[in-house]
Short mmCIF file of C-alpha atoms and ligand atoms in Angstrom, two decimals:
data_model
loop_
_atom_site.label_atom_id
_atom_site.label_comp_id
_atom_site.label_asym_id
_atom_site.label_seq_id
_atom_site.Cartn_x
_atom_site.Cartn_y
_atom_site.Cartn_z
CA UNK G 1 2.24 -29.98 -25.08
CA UNK G 2 1.10 -30.68 -28.32
CA UNK G 3 1.91 -34.33 -28.30
CA UNK G 4 -0.64 -35.19 -25.43
CA UNK G 5 -2.98 -37.60 -26.39
CA UNK G 6 -6.63 -36.26 -24.99
CA UNK G 7 -9.48 -38.62 -25.25
CA UNK G 8 -12.15 -36.52 -27.68
CA UNK G 9 -14.99 -37.59 -26.12
CA UNK G 10 -13.83 -35.68 -22.19
CA UNK G 11 -12.43 -32.66 -24.16
CA UNK G 12 -15.43 -31.99 -25.90
CA UNK G 13 -17.79 -32.76 -22.72
CA UNK G 14 -14.82 -29.98 -21.00
CA UNK G 15 -15.33 -27.66 -23.87
CA UNK G 16 -19.57 -27.79 -24.03
CA UNK G 17 -19.87 -27.10 -20.18
CA UNK G 18 -17.17 -24.38 -20.35
CA UNK G 19 -19.00 -22.74 -23.56
CA UNK G 20 -22.82 -23.05 -21.04
CA UNK G 21 -20.60 -21.55 -17.88
CA UNK G 22 -22.15 -18.42 -16.70
CA UNK G 23 -19.28 -18.45 -14.25
CA UNK G 24 -15.85 -20.35 -14.29
CA UNK G 25 -13.13 -20.66 -11.86
CA UNK G 26 -9.82 -21.50 -12.94
CA UNK G 27 -7.37 -22.66 -10.47
CA UNK G 28 -3.68 -22.64 -10.67
CA UNK G 29 -0.50 -24.31 -9.41
CA UNK G 30 3.02 -24.55 -10.02
CA UNK G 31 2.87 -27.10 -13.29
CA UNK G 32 0.65 -23.84 -14.80
CA UNK G 33 4.58 -22.49 -15.46
CA UNK G 34 6.51 -25.85 -16.08
CA UNK G 35 6.42 -25.44 -19.49
CA UNK G 36 7.36 -21.42 -18.73
CA UNK G 37 10.52 -22.69 -17.66
CA UNK G 38 9.80 -22.51 -13.74
CA UNK G 39 10.77 -25.42 -11.76
CA UNK G 40 7.39 -27.01 -9.84
CA UNK G 41 7.87 -26.05 -6.54
CA UNK G 42 8.17 -30.26 -5.66
CA UNK G 43 11.18 -29.35 -8.26
CA UNK G 44 12.43 -25.82 -7.16
CA UNK G 45 14.26 -27.94 -4.56
CA UNK G 46 17.16 -29.46 -7.43
CA UNK G 47 20.58 -28.81 -8.42
CA UNK G 48 22.21 -26.77 -5.54
CA UNK G 49 18.93 -27.11 -3.39
CA UNK G 50 18.11 -31.02 -4.01
CA UNK G 51 19.66 -31.39 -0.24
CA UNK G 52 16.70 -29.24 1.24
CA UNK G 53 13.03 -29.87 1.87
CA UNK G 54 11.76 -27.08 -0.27
CA UNK G 55 8.58 -26.82 2.62
CA UNK G 56 11.47 -26.23 4.89
CA UNK G 57 12.88 -23.41 3.33
CA UNK G 58 9.87 -21.86 2.47
CA UNK G 59 8.93 -21.17 6.35
CA UNK G 60 9.80 -18.33 8.67
CA UNK G 61 11.59 -21.14 10.50
CA UNK G 62 13.60 -21.71 7.86
CA UNK G 63 14.50 -18.55 7.10
CA UNK G 64 15.56 -17.74 10.75
CA UNK G 65 17.75 -20.26 10.68
CA UNK G 66 19.63 -19.81 8.03
CA UNK G 67 18.51 -16.11 6.47
CA UNK G 68 21.46 -16.04 3.69
CA UNK G 69 20.35 -19.49 2.39
CA UNK G 70 16.90 -19.01 2.15
CA UNK G 71 17.38 -15.42 0.47
CA UNK G 72 19.65 -17.06 -1.98
CA UNK G 73 16.83 -19.46 -2.73
CA UNK G 74 14.54 -17.09 -3.51
CA UNK G 75 17.07 -14.95 -5.75
CA UNK G 76 17.49 -17.67 -8.01
CA UNK G 77 14.20 -18.28 -8.22
CA UNK G 78 13.33 -14.70 -8.92
CA UNK G 79 15.54 -14.85 -11.98
CA UNK G 80 14.17 -17.49 -13.15
CA UNK G 81 10.46 -15.97 -13.28
CA UNK G 82 12.70 -12.92 -14.87
CA UNK G 83 13.57 -14.62 -17.19
CA UNK G 84 10.56 -16.26 -17.96
CA UNK G 85 7.89 -15.91 -20.50
CA UNK G 86 4.00 -16.63 -20.58
CA UNK G 87 3.21 -19.95 -23.03
CA UNK G 88 0.10 -20.94 -24.89
CA UNK G 89 -1.45 -21.65 -22.22
CA UNK G 90 -1.07 -18.41 -20.32
CA UNK G 91 -2.03 -16.23 -23.07
CA UNK G 92 -5.66 -18.86 -24.24
CA UNK G 93 -6.97 -18.45 -20.41
CA UNK G 94 -6.43 -14.61 -20.48
CA UNK G 95 -8.22 -14.31 -23.46
CA UNK G 96 -10.83 -16.44 -23.21
CA UNK G 97 -11.53 -14.30 -19.72
CA UNK G 98 -11.75 -10.80 -21.86
CA UNK G 99 -13.80 -12.53 -24.78
CA UNK G 100 -16.29 -13.79 -22.07
CA UNK G 101 -16.64 -10.66 -19.34
CA UNK G 102 -17.87 -11.25 -15.97
CA UNK G 103 -17.27 -15.29 -16.45
CA UNK G 104 -13.68 -16.08 -15.66
CA UNK G 105 -12.43 -15.55 -11.70
CA UNK G 106 -8.57 -17.14 -12.15
CA UNK G 107 -6.87 -18.31 -8.44
CA UNK G 108 -3.68 -19.01 -8.87
CA UNK G 109 -1.24 -20.98 -6.14
CA UNK G 110 1.99 -19.46 -8.09
CA UNK G 111 4.24 -16.95 -6.63
CA UNK G 112 5.10 -15.95 -10.51
CA UNK G 113 3.52 -13.06 -12.13
CA UNK G 114 2.48 -14.53 -15.67
CA UNK G 115 -1.07 -14.95 -15.75
CA UNK G 116 -0.87 -10.62 -15.50
CA UNK G 117 2.00 -10.97 -17.80
CA UNK G 118 -0.51 -12.98 -20.24
CA UNK G 119 -3.04 -10.30 -19.81
CA UNK G 120 -4.81 -11.17 -16.66
CA UNK G 121 -4.37 -8.61 -13.64
CA UNK G 122 -6.80 -9.56 -11.82
CA UNK G 123 -5.32 -13.02 -11.34
CA UNK G 124 -6.33 -13.64 -7.08
CA UNK G 125 -2.72 -14.50 -6.19
CA UNK G 126 -3.29 -17.04 -2.97
CA UNK G 127 0.24 -17.06 -1.55
CA UNK G 128 1.71 -14.00 -2.57
CA UNK G 129 4.66 -12.51 -5.01
CA UNK G 130 7.78 -13.59 -5.55
CA UNK G 131 9.28 -10.38 -7.11
CA UNK G 132 8.17 -8.33 -4.06
CA UNK G 133 9.45 -7.86 -0.66
CA UNK G 134 8.36 -7.37 2.76
CA UNK G 135 9.97 -6.66 6.45
CA UNK G 136 10.69 -9.51 8.21
CA UNK G 137 9.09 -8.68 11.41
CA UNK G 138 7.22 -5.42 12.62
CA UNK G 139 8.81 -2.70 13.01
CA UNK G 140 10.10 -1.87 16.83
CA UNK G 141 9.77 1.70 16.11
CA UNK G 142 7.04 1.92 14.94
CA UNK G 143 8.76 3.48 11.47
CA UNK G 144 6.80 2.78 8.10
CA UNK G 145 10.44 2.57 5.89
CA UNK G 146 10.37 0.93 2.16
CA UNK G 147 12.30 -2.55 2.19
CA UNK G 148 13.42 -1.08 -1.08
CA UNK G 149 15.70 1.69 1.15
CA UNK G 150 17.33 -1.98 3.05
CA UNK G 151 21.00 -1.48 3.33
CA UNK G 152 22.07 -4.25 0.12
CA UNK G 153 22.85 -7.77 1.28
CA UNK G 154 21.55 -11.32 1.48
CA UNK G 155 19.08 -10.33 2.73
CA UNK G 156 19.08 -6.27 3.09
CA UNK G 157 18.57 -5.15 6.39
CA UNK G 158 16.74 -2.08 7.53
CA UNK G 159 19.62 0.17 8.26
CA UNK G 160 17.43 2.42 10.94
CA UNK G 161 16.02 -0.87 12.75
CA UNK G 162 18.07 -4.12 11.69
CA UNK G 163 14.92 -5.82 10.55
CA UNK G 164 15.39 -7.99 8.21
CA UNK G 165 14.09 -8.46 3.86
CA UNK G 166 12.22 -11.51 3.11
CA UNK G 167 10.32 -12.47 -0.07
CA UNK G 168 6.31 -11.18 0.42
CA UNK G 169 5.32 -14.90 -0.08
CA UNK G 170 3.15 -16.66 2.26
CA UNK G 171 5.39 -19.52 3.74
CA UNK G 172 3.77 -22.59 5.20
CA UNK G 173 2.55 -22.03 8.37
CA UNK G 174 1.64 -18.79 7.70
CA UNK G 175 -2.46 -17.77 6.82
CA UNK G 176 -2.99 -16.96 3.38
CA UNK G 177 -4.23 -13.48 2.68
CA UNK G 178 -7.65 -13.15 4.06
CA UNK G 179 -9.57 -11.17 1.32
CA UNK G 180 -7.51 -13.60 -1.59
CA UNK G 181 -9.15 -16.22 0.20
CA UNK G 182 -12.74 -14.93 0.66
CA UNK G 183 -12.89 -14.09 -3.11
CA UNK G 184 -11.57 -17.51 -4.24
CA UNK G 185 -13.38 -19.30 -1.61
CA UNK G 186 -16.49 -17.18 -3.12
CA UNK G 187 -15.84 -18.10 -6.42
CA UNK G 188 -15.56 -21.74 -5.93
CA UNK G 189 -18.84 -22.36 -4.62
CA UNK G 190 -20.40 -20.10 -7.08
CA UNK G 191 -19.32 -21.03 -10.51
CA UNK G 192 -21.05 -23.79 -12.89
CA UNK G 193 -17.40 -25.24 -14.26
CA UNK G 194 -13.92 -25.28 -12.31
CA UNK G 195 -10.78 -25.91 -13.99
CA UNK G 196 -8.00 -26.84 -11.81
CA UNK G 197 -4.59 -26.88 -13.75
CA UNK G 198 -0.89 -27.74 -12.81
CA UNK G 199 -1.09 -28.67 -9.30
CA UNK G 200 -0.58 -31.55 -7.27
CA UNK G 201 -3.18 -30.59 -4.71
CA UNK G 202 -0.97 -31.04 -2.04
CA UNK G 203 -0.82 -27.76 -0.11
CA UNK G 204 -3.95 -26.39 1.83
CA UNK G 205 -6.25 -24.88 1.72
CA UNK G 206 -6.02 -24.06 -1.35
CA UNK G 207 -6.24 -27.20 -2.34
CA UNK G 208 -9.87 -27.14 -0.74
CA UNK G 209 -11.14 -25.28 -3.27
CA UNK G 210 -11.91 -28.16 -5.88
CA UNK G 211 -13.51 -29.67 -3.27
CA UNK G 212 -15.94 -26.21 -2.77
CA UNK G 213 -16.81 -25.91 -5.85
CA UNK G 214 -17.70 -29.67 -6.15
CA UNK G 215 -19.80 -30.01 -3.11
CA UNK G 216 -21.16 -26.55 -4.26
CA UNK G 217 -22.10 -28.48 -7.64
CA UNK G 218 -19.76 -27.06 -10.33
CA UNK G 219 -18.34 -29.61 -12.75
CA UNK G 220 -14.73 -29.57 -11.81
CA UNK G 221 -11.83 -30.42 -14.55
CA UNK G 222 -8.29 -30.63 -14.06
CA UNK G 223 -5.56 -30.62 -16.11
CA UNK G 224 -2.20 -32.30 -15.27
CA UNK G 225 -0.20 -34.84 -17.28
CA UNK G 226 -0.14 -36.79 -13.62
CA UNK G 227 -2.43 -37.76 -10.75
CA UNK G 228 -3.25 -35.66 -8.32
CA UNK G 229 -4.30 -35.75 -4.45
CA UNK G 230 -7.75 -33.71 -5.94
CA UNK G 231 -8.37 -36.37 -8.82
CA UNK G 232 -11.41 -37.52 -7.12
CA UNK G 233 -13.03 -34.18 -6.64
CA UNK G 234 -13.00 -34.22 -10.65
CA UNK G 235 -15.79 -34.77 -12.75
CA UNK G 236 -13.55 -34.99 -15.74
CA UNK G 237 -9.68 -35.31 -15.46
CA UNK G 238 -7.59 -34.28 -18.31
CA UNK G 239 -3.67 -35.69 -18.92
CA UNK G 240 -1.76 -32.96 -20.86
CA UNK G 241 -0.06 -30.32 -20.50
CA UNK G 242 -1.34 -26.66 -19.85
CA UNK G 243 0.22 -25.41 -22.84
CA UNK G 244 -1.01 -28.26 -24.86
CA UNK G 245 -4.32 -28.69 -23.43
CA UNK G 246 -5.54 -25.33 -23.23
CA UNK G 247 -5.13 -23.63 -26.20
CA UNK G 248 -7.67 -26.65 -27.42
CA UNK G 249 -9.60 -26.07 -24.81
CA UNK G 250 -10.45 -22.74 -24.72
CA UNK G 251 -9.20 -21.03 -27.94
CA UNK G 252 -12.40 -21.61 -29.99
CA UNK G 253 -14.74 -20.67 -27.47
CA UNK G 254 -15.48 -17.64 -28.93
CA UNK G 255 -18.00 -15.22 -27.51
CA UNK G 256 -20.81 -16.45 -25.99
CA UNK G 257 -24.16 -17.36 -27.75
CA UNK G 258 -26.13 -13.99 -28.22
C1 LIG J 301 -1.94 -22.07 6.59
C2 LIG J 301 5.30 -19.76 -1.56
C3 LIG J 301 -2.90 -21.27 8.42
C4 LIG J 301 6.48 -19.98 -1.02
C5 LIG J 301 3.70 -21.64 -1.38
C6 LIG J 301 -5.03 -29.40 6.17
C7 LIG J 301 -4.02 -30.51 5.76
C8 LIG J 301 -2.74 -30.18 5.89
C9 LIG J 301 -2.02 -29.33 6.41
C10 LIG J 301 -2.36 -28.42 5.85
C11 LIG J 301 -3.57 -28.13 6.09
N1 LIG J 301 -4.06 -26.86 6.48
C12 LIG J 301 -2.39 -26.41 6.33
C13 LIG J 301 -1.64 -27.20 6.47
C14 LIG J 301 -0.33 -26.61 6.92
C15 LIG J 301 0.31 -26.43 5.20
C16 LIG J 301 -0.23 -27.40 3.82
O1 LIG J 301 -0.72 -27.38 3.10
N2 LIG J 301 1.22 -28.52 4.31
C17 LIG J 301 1.12 -29.55 2.80
C18 LIG J 301 2.02 -29.67 2.43
C19 LIG J 301 1.34 -31.09 4.05
N3 LIG J 301 -0.32 -25.56 4.72
C20 LIG J 301 -0.10 -24.22 5.02
O2 LIG J 301 1.11 -23.96 5.71
C21 LIG J 301 -0.67 -23.18 4.54
N4 LIG J 301 -1.11 -22.09 5.30
O3 LIG J 301 -2.60 -23.04 6.22
O4 LIG J 301 -1.64 -21.60 7.41
C22 LIG J 301 -1.98 -23.17 9.03
C23 LIG J 301 -0.69 -23.52 9.14
C24 LIG J 301 -0.80 -24.64 9.80
C25 LIG J 301 -1.18 -25.79 10.18
C26 LIG J 301 -2.39 -25.55 9.90
C27 LIG J 301 -3.07 -24.41 9.74
C28 LIG J 301 0.34 -21.99 3.52
C29 LIG J 301 0.76 -22.43 2.44
C30 LIG J 301 1.36 -21.67 1.12
C31 LIG J 301 2.82 -22.04 1.64
N5 LIG J 301 3.25 -21.59 0.17
N6 LIG J 301 4.05 -20.98 -2.06
C32 LIG J 301 6.93 -20.55 -2.21
O5 LIG J 301 6.93 -20.62 -3.67
O6 LIG J 301 8.34 -19.95 -1.65
S1 LIG J 301 2.88 -22.74 -1.84
C33 LIG J 301 3.82 -23.37 -2.69
O7 LIG J 301 3.41 -25.14 -2.83
C34 LIG J 301 4.05 -23.35 -4.12
O8 LIG J 301 3.83 -21.88 -4.14
C35 LIG J 301 2.46 -24.02 -4.81
O9 LIG J 301 1.45 -23.70 -4.28
C36 LIG J 301 3.25 -25.48 -3.83
C37 LIG J 301 3.15 -26.95 -4.02
O10 LIG J 301 2.07 -27.27 -5.13
P1 LIG J 301 1.43 -26.76 -6.30
O11 LIG J 301 0.99 -25.48 -7.38
O12 LIG J 301 0.54 -28.46 -6.51
O13 LIG J 301 3.07 -27.40 -6.90
P2 LIG J 301 4.10 -28.68 -7.23
O14 LIG J 301 5.13 -29.23 -7.15
O15 LIG J 301 3.06 -29.70 -5.79
O16 LIG J 301 2.82 -29.57 -8.09
C38 LIG J 301 3.03 -29.50 -9.55
C39 LIG J 301 1.77 -30.12 -9.99
O17 LIG J 301 1.85 -29.65 -11.59
C40 LIG J 301 1.83 -31.31 -9.94
O18 LIG J 301 0.75 -32.38 -10.24
C41 LIG J 301 3.14 -32.16 -12.09
O19 LIG J 301 1.89 -33.09 -11.81
C42 LIG J 301 2.40 -30.99 -12.27
N7 LIG J 301 2.82 -30.47 -13.68
C43 LIG J 301 3.85 -30.61 -13.84
N8 LIG J 301 3.84 -30.12 -15.47
C44 LIG J 301 2.39 -29.34 -15.62
C45 LIG J 301 2.22 -29.50 -15.03
N9 LIG J 301 0.59 -29.70 -15.62
C46 LIG J 301 0.14 -29.23 -16.23
N10 LIG J 301 1.10 -29.00 -17.23
C47 LIG J 301 2.60 -29.27 -17.13
N11 LIG J 301 3.51 -28.37 -17.80
#
């Protein structure tokens, strides 16, 4: 938060690159939502869930093994997302994007809707939407029922064919939505600056976007209070939090120099 002790020279250097950039790609992870009260993914398996590996819960295998347990885990997380509000960092990113039309591409690993609620609806979602449902299987009868019509239950079940409802997120072992990943990779290749906020860099292929940007010649800056697995891709590291650093990085970057 505001108490972050940031190196003024690093802050000034990253601001100068952002100010001059024609294209900025921002990649956010679970740390972006932490100050809105949503536990990071690694922390999402605490309390009731502390005996489970989140990657096991966030998998088709885990869901098939115990649909009710996984459904309840998501129900608890969904309630947390609905109760959360975007923080100053989300608002700073959206405001920067609006002040500089055509400059910002915002890519998130997060499954919450905080970037959208902060005013950036065009956020590219690599790992889906925790607030949406989908069917576990293709319908054996070829029907196109709406998961919202499923029976009440934990999880709900299709009244026509017995199909289970599951959250519309990308589980471990599942491929990312092709259009989202392609758009994210194009933005990483084309950007002048990549800003990576609040990710451990542990999950692929999302973590690879920092490597793509670096290889393509972008300046890479990381915002994270702790070390991450992709720090070696950074030209600049700002050891602070999303809500503390982003407003100081972006808020006074006004409209582009005419
Ligand atoms: C796939 C939805 C084809 C579900 C999620 C290459 C190498 C190694 C492994 C693989 C590889 N390619 C594929 C894999 C396998 C796997 C993978 O990456 N495994 C890892 C764990 C080793 N990837 C996949 O399965 C992907 N699919 O590639 O398909 C395939 C399949 C199998 C094998 C090969 C190819 C699908 C991955 C998507 C999984 N779904 N989410 C749900 O949420 O329930 S990912 C999930 O974990 C989250 O969405 C999140 O994105 C991710 C965790 O990462 P972070 O966002 O970084 O969060 P984390 O908690 O780790 O870290 C938080 C960070 O925030 C920390 O650094 C912390 O310091 C910082 N922080 C804390 N507070 C703050 C802060 N920062 C700023 N401010 C703060 N206040």
